[in-house]
PDB file of C-alpha atoms in Angstrom:
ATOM      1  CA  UNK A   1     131.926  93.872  76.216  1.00 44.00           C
ATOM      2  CA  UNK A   2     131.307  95.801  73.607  1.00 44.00           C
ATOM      3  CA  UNK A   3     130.071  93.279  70.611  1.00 43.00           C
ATOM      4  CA  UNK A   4     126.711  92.183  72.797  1.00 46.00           C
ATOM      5  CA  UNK A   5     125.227  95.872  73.046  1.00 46.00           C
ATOM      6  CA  UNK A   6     126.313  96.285  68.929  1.00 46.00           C
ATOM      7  CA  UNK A   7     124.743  93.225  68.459  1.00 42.00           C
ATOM      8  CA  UNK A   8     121.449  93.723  70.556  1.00 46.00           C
ATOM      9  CA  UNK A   9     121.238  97.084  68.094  1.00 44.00           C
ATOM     10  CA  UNK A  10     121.482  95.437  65.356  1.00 44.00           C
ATOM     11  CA  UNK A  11     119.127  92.518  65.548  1.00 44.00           C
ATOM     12  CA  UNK A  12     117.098  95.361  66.503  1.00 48.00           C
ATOM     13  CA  UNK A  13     117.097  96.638  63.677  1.00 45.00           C
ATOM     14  CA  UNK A  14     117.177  93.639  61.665  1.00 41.00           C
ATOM     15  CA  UNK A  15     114.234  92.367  63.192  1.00 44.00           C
ATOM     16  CA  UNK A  16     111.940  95.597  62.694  1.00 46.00           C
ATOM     17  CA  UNK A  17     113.122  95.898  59.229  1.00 44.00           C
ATOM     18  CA  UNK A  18     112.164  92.492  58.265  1.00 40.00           C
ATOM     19  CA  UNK A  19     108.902  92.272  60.554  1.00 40.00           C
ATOM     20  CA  UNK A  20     107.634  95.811  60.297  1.00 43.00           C
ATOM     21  CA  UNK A  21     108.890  97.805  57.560  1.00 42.00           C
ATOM     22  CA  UNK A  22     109.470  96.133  54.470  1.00 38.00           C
ATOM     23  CA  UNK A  23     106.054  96.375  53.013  1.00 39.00           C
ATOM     24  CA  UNK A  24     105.502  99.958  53.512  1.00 48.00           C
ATOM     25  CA  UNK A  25     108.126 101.356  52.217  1.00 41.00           C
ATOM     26  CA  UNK A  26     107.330 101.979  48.452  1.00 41.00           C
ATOM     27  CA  UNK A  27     104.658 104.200  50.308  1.00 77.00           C
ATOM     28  CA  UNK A  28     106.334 106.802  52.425  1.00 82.00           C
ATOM     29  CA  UNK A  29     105.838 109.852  51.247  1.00 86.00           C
ATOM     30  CA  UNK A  30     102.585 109.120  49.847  1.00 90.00           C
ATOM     31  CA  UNK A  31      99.541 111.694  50.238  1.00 92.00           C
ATOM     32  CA  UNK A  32      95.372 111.674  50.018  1.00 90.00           C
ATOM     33  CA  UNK A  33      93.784 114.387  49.377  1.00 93.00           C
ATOM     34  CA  UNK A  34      90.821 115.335  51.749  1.00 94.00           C
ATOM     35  CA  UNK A  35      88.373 118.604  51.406  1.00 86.00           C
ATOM     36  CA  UNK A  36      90.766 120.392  49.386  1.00 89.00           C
ATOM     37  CA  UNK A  37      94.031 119.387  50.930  1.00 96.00           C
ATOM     38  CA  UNK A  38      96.722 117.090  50.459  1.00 97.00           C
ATOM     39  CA  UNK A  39      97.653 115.251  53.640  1.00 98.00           C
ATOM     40  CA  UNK A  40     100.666 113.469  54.269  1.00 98.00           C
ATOM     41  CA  UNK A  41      98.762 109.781  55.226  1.00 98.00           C
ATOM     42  CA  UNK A  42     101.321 109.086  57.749  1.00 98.00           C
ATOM     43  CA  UNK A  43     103.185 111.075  60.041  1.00 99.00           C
ATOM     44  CA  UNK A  44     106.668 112.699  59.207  1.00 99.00           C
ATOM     45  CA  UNK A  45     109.669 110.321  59.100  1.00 99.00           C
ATOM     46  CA  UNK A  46     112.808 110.337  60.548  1.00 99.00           C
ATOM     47  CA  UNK A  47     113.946 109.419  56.979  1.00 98.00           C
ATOM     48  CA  UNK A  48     111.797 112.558  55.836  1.00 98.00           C
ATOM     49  CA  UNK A  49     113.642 114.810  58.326  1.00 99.00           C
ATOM     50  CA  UNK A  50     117.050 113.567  57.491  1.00 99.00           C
ATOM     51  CA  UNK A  51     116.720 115.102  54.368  1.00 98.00           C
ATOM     52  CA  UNK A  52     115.680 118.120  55.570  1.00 99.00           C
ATOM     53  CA  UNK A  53     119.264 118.192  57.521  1.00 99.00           C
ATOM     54  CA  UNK A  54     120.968 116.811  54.828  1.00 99.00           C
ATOM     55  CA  UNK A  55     119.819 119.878  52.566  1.00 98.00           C
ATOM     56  CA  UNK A  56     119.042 122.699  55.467  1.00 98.00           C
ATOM     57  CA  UNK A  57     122.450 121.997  58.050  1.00 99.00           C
ATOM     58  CA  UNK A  58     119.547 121.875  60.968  1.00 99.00           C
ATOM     59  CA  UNK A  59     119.883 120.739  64.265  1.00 99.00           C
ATOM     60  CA  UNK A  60     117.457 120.344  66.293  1.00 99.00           C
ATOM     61  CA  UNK A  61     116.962 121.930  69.842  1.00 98.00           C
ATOM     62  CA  UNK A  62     117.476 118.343  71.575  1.00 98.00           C
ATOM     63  CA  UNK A  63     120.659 117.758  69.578  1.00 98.00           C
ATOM     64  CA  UNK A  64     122.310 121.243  70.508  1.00 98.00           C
ATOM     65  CA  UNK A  65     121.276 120.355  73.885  1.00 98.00           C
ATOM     66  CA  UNK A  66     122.523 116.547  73.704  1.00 98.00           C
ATOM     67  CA  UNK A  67     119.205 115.548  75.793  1.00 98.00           C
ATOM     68  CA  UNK A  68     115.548 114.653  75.010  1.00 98.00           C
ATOM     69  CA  UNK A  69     112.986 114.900  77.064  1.00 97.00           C
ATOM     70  CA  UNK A  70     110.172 111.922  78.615  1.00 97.00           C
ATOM     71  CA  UNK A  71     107.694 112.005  81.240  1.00 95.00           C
ATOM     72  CA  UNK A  72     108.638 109.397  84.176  1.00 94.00           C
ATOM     73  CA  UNK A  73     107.845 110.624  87.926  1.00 89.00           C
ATOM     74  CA  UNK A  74     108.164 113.726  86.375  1.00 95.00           C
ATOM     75  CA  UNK A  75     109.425 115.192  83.417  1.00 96.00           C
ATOM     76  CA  UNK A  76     113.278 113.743  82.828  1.00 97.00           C
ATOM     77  CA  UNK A  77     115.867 114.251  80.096  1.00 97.00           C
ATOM     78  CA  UNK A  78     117.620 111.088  78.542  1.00 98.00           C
ATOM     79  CA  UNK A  79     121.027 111.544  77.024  1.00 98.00           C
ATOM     80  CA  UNK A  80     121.466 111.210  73.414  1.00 98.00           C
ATOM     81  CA  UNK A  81     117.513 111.036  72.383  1.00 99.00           C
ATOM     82  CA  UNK A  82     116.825 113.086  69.502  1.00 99.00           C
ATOM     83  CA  UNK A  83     114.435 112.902  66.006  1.00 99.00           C
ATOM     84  CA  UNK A  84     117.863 110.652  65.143  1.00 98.00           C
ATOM     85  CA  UNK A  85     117.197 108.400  68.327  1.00 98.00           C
ATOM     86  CA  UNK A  86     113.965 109.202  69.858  1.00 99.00           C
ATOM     87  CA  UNK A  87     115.082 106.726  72.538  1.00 98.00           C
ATOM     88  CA  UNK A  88     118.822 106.723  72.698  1.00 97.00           C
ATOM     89  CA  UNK A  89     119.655 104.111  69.697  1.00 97.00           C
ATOM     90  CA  UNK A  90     119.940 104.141  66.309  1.00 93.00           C
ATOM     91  CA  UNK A  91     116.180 104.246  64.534  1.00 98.00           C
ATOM     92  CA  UNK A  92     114.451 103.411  61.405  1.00 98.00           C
ATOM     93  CA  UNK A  93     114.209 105.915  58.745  1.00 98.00           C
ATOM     94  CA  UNK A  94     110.220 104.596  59.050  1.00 98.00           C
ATOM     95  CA  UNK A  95     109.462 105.902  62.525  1.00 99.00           C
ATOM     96  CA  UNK A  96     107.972 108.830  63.052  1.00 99.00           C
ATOM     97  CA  UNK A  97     110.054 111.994  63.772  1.00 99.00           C
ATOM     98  CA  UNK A  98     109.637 113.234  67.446  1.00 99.00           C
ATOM     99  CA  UNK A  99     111.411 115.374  70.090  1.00 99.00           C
ATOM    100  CA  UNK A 100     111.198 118.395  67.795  1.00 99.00           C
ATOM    101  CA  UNK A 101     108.741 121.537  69.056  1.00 99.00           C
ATOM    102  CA  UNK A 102     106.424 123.092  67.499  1.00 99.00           C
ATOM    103  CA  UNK A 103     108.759 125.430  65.039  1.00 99.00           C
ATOM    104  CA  UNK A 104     110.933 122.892  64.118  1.00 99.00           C
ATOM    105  CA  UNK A 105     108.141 121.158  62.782  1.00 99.00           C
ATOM    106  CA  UNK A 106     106.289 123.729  60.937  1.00 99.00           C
ATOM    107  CA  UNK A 107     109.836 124.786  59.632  1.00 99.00           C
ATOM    108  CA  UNK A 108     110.189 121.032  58.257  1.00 99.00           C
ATOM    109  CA  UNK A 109     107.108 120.969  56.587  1.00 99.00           C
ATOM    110  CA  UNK A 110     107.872 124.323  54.896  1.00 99.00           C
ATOM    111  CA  UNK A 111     110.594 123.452  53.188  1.00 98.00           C
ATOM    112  CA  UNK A 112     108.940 120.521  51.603  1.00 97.00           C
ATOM    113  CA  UNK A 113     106.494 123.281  50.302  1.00 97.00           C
ATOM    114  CA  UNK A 114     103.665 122.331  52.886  1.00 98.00           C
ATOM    115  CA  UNK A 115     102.709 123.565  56.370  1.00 99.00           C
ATOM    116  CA  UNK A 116     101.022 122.073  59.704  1.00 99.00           C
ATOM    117  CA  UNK A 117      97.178 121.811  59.481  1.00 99.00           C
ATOM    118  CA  UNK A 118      94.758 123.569  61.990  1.00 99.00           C
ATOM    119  CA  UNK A 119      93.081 121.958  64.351  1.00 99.00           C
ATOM    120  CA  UNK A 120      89.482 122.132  62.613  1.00 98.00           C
ATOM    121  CA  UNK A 121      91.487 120.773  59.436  1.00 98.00           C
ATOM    122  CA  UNK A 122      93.073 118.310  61.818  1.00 99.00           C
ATOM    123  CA  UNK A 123      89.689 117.291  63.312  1.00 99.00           C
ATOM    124  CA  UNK A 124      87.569 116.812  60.102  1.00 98.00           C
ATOM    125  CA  UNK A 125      90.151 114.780  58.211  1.00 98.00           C
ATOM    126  CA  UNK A 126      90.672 112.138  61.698  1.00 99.00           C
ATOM    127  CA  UNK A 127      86.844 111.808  62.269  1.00 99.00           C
ATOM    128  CA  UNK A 128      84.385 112.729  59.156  1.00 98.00           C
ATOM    129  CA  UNK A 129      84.865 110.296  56.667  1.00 98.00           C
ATOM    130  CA  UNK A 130      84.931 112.091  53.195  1.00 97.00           C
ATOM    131  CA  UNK A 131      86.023 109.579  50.476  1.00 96.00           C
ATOM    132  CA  UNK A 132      83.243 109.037  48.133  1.00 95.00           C
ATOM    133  CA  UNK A 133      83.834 105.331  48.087  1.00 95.00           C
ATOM    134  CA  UNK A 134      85.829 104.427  51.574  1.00 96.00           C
ATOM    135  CA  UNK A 135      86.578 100.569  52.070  1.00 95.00           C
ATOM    136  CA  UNK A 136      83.907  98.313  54.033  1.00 94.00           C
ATOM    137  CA  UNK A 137      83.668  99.527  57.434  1.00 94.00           C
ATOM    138  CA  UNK A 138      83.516 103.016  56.857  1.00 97.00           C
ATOM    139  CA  UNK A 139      80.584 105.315  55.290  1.00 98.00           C
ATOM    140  CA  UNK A 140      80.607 108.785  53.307  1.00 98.00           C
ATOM    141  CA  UNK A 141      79.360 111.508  55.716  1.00 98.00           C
ATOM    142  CA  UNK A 142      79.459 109.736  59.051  1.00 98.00           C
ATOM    143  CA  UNK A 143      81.462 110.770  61.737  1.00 98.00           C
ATOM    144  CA  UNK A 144      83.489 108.347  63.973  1.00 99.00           C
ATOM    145  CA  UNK A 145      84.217 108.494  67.708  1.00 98.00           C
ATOM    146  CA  UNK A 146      87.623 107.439  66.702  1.00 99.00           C
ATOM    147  CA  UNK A 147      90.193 108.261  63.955  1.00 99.00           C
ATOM    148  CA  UNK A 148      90.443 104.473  63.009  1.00 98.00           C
ATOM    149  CA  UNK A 149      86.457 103.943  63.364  1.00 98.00           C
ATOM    150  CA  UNK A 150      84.167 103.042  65.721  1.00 98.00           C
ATOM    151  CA  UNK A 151      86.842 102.170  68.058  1.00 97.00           C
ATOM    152  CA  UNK A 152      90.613 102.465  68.841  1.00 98.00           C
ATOM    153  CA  UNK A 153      91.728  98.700  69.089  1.00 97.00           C
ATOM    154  CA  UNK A 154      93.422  98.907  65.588  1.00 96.00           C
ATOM    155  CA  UNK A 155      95.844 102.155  66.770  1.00 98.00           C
ATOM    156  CA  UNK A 156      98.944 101.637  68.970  1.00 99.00           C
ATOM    157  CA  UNK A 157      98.326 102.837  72.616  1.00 98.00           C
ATOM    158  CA  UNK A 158      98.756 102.345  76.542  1.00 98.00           C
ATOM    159  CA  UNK A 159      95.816 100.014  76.814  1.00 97.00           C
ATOM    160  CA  UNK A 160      92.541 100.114  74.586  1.00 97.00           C
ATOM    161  CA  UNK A 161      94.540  99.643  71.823  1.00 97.00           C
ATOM    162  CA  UNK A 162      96.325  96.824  69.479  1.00 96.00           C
ATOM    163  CA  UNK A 163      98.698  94.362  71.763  1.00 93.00           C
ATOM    164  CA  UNK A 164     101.434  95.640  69.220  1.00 96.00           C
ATOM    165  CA  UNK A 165     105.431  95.876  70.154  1.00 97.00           C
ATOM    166  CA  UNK A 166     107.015  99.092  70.093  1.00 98.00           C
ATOM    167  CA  UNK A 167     110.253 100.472  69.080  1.00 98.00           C
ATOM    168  CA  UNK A 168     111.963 101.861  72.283  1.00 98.00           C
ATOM    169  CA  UNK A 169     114.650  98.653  73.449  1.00 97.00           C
ATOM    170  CA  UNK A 170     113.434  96.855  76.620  1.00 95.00           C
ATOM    171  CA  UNK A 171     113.819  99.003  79.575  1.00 95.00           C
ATOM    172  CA  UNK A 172     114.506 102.283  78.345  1.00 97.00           C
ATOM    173  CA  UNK A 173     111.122 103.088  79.298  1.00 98.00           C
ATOM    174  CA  UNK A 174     108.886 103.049  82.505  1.00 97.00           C
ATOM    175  CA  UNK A 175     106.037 103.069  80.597  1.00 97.00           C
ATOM    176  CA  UNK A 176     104.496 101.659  77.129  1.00 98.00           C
ATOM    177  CA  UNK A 177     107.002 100.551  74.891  1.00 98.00           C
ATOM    178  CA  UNK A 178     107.457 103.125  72.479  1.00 99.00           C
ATOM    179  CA  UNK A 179     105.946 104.168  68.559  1.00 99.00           C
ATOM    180  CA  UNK A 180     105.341 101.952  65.651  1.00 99.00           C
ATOM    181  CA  UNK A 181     107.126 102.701  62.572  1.00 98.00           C
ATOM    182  CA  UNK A 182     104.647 104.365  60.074  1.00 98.00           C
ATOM    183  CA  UNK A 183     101.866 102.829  58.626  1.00 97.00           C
ATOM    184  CA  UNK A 184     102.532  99.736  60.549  1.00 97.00           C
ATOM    185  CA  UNK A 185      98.327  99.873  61.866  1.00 96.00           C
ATOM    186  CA  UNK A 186      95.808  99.866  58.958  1.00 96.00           C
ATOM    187  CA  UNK A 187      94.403 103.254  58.165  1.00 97.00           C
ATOM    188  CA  UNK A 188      91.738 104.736  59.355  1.00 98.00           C
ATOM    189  CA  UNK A 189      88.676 107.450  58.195  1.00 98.00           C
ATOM    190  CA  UNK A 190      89.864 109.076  54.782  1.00 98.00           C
ATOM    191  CA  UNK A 191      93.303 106.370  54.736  1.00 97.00           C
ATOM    192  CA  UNK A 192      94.833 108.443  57.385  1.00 98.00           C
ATOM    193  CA  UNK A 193      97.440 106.337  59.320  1.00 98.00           C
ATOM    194  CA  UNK A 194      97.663 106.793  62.849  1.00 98.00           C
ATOM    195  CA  UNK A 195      95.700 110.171  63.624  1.00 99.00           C
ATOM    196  CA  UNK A 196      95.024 108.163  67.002  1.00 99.00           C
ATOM    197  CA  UNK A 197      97.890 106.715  69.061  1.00 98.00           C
ATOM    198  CA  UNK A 198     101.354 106.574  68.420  1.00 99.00           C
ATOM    199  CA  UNK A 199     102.366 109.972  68.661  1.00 99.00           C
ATOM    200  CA  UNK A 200     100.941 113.172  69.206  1.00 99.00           C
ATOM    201  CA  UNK A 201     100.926 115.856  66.372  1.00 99.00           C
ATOM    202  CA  UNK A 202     101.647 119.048  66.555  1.00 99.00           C
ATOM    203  CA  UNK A 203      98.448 121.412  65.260  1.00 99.00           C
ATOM    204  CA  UNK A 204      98.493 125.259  63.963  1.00 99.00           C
ATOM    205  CA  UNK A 205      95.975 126.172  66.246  1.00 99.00           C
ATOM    206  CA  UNK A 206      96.711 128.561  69.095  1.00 98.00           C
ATOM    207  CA  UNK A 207      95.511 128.265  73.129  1.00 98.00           C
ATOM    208  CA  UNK A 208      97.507 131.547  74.636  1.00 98.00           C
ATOM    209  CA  UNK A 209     100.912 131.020  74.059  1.00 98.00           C
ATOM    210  CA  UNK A 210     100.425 126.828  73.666  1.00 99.00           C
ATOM    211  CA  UNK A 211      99.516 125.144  70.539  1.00 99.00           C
ATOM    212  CA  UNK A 212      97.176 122.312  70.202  1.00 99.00           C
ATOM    213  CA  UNK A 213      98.686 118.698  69.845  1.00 99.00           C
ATOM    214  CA  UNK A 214      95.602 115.887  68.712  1.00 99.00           C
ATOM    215  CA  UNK A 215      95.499 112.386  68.568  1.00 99.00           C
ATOM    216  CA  UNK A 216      97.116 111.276  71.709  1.00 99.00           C
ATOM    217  CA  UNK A 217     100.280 108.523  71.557  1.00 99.00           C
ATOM    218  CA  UNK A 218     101.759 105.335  72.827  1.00 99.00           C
ATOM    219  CA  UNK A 219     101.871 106.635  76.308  1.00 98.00           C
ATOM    220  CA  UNK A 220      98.096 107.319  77.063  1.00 98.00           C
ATOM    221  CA  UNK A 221      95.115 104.794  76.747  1.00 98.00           C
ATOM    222  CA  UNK A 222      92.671 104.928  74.062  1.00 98.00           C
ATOM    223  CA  UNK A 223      90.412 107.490  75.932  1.00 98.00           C
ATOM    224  CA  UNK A 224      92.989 110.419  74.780  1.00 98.00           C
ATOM    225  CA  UNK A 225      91.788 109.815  70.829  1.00 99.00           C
ATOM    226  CA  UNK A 226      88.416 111.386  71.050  1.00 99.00           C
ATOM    227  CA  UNK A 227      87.489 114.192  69.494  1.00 98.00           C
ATOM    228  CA  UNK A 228      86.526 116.373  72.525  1.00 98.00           C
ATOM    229  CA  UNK A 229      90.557 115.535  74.049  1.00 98.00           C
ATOM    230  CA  UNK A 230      91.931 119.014  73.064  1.00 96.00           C
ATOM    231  CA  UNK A 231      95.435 118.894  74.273  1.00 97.00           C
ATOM    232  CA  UNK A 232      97.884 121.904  74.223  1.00 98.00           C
ATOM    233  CA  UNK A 233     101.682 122.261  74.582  1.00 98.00           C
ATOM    234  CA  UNK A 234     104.304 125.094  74.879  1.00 98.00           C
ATOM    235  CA  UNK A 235     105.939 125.633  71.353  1.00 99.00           C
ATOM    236  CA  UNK A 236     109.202 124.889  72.605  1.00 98.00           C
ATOM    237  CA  UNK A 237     108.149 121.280  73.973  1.00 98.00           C
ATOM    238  CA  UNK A 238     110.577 118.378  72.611  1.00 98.00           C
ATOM    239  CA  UNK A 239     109.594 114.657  74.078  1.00 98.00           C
ATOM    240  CA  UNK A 240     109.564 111.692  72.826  1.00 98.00           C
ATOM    241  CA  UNK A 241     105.689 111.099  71.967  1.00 98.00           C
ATOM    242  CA  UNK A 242     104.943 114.267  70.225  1.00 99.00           C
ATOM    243  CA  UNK A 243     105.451 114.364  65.950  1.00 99.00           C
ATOM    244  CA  UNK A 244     103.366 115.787  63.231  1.00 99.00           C
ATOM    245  CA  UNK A 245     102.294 115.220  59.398  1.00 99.00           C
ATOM    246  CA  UNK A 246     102.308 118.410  57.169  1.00 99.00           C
ATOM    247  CA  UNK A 247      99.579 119.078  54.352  1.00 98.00           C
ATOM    248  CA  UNK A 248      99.429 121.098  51.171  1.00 97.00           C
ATOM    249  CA  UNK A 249      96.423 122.959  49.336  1.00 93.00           C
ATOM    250  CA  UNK A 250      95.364 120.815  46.020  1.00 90.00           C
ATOM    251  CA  UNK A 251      95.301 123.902  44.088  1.00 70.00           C
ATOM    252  CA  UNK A 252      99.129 125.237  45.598  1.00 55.00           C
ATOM    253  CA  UNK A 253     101.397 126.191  42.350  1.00 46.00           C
ATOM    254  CA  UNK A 254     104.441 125.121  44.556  1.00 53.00           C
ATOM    255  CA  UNK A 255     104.710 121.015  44.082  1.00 53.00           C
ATOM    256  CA  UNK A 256     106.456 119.332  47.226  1.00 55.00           C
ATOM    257  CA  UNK A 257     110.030 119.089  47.236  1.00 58.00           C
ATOM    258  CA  UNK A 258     110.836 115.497  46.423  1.00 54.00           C
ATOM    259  CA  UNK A 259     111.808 112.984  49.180  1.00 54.00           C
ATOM    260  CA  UNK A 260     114.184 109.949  47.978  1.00 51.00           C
ATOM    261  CA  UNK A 261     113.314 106.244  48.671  1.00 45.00           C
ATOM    262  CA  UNK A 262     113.762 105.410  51.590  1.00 50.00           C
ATOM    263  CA  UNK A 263     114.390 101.411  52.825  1.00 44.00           C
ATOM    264  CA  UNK A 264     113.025 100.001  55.759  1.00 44.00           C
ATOM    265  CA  UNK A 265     116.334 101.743  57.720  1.00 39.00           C
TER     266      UNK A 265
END
């Protein structure tokens, strides 16, 4: 009784290693630098963040707690979900690091010598391409209704989107069907990956005691991409759609730690 479930896991895994993951994986880590700053192109890994633990001892809020957190009818907690397992199983080290709030995050990106960008920052690097010479499709100075161009269908979404297969196992989830590992869409204005869809990220950008999240996720249609969709969370929200990706000023005298390689695990 046993063997099946081990077995589903790891064909799981097998199968979104070989299928999804492979080809990226020279590239994590990997930043672009746009109007003085030197974003992360995709958003933080679970990989990323287990060297953070590895070097830091830190546990995340879910983990102490044993329980992450997903909208259903209603906001419920899952068992065992956690940046480790955003939905209960074991993960790639490719997919994007969620069920961490807003401190963890900005804590995270600190110690690899960078911070969370601000919501204007944020804004102008998903939707005013700046690249001198971007790839066809995209022009110098124009600004796009949507962080992968003119429209959303390349990004991962409800509906709107790309027909693309997520991550979460079959019926662990009442809705969508989870992120993408990283990089898995092509990127979009300035060679961002995935400012739209997949998951939200976390912003340094205050509303009262909230801060912003932009870019919408898996679990909301393509609508929630635009630029005027100004989401905000409490600091201490932990679910399993919300991430980030950290940036750096070019001219910092403090390089970024190093990350190792990571595989497509």
């Amino acid at each position: 009784m046993i063997f099946r479930p081990l077995f589903k896991i790891l064909s799981r895994l097998s199968l979104l290693g070989l299928l999804c993951c492979t080809a990226n994986a020279q590239t994590i880590g990997q930043q672009s630098v746009v109007h003085g700053l030197q974003w992360d192109i995709h958003e933080m890994t679970i990989g990323q963040v287990k060297h953070y633990a590895a070097a830091t001892g830190f546990r995340s809020r879910a983990e102490q707690e044993g329980v992450g957190v997903i909208y259903e009818a209603g906001w419920s907690q899952k068992k065992g979900w956690s940046w480790r397992q955003p939905f209960g199983v074991p993960a790639l080290d490719s997919e994007p690091a969620v069920h961490l709030t807003f401190d963890e995050a900005q804590a995270i990106c600190r110690h690899f010598n960078k911070r969370l960008p601000t919501d204007a920052e944020w804004v102008a690097a998903a939707f005013l391409e700046q690249r001198d010479q971007p790839p066809a499709g995209l022009t110098k100075g124009k600004r796009y209704a949507y962080p992968h161009g003119d429209s959303a269908r390349e990004s991962h979404c409800l509906q709107g989107c790309s027909n693309r297969q997520g991550t979460a196992p079959r019926g662990s989830l009442t809705r969508g069907t989870g992120h993408l590992p990283v990089m898995q869409t092509l990127p979009g204005v300035n060679g961002l990956y995935d400012m739209g869809g997949n998951v939200w990220e976390w912003v340094d950008t205050a509303v009262g005691d909230e801060r912003i999240t932009r870019g919408s996720s898996w679990w909301y249609d393509a609508s929630r991409q635009l630029e005027s969709d100004v989401a905000s969370k409490p600091v201490d929200t932990r679910v399993a759609y919300v991430g980030f990706r950290c940036v750096q000023a070019v001219s910092s005298t403090l390089s970024p730690r190093p990350v190792p390689p990571q595989s497509g695990r």
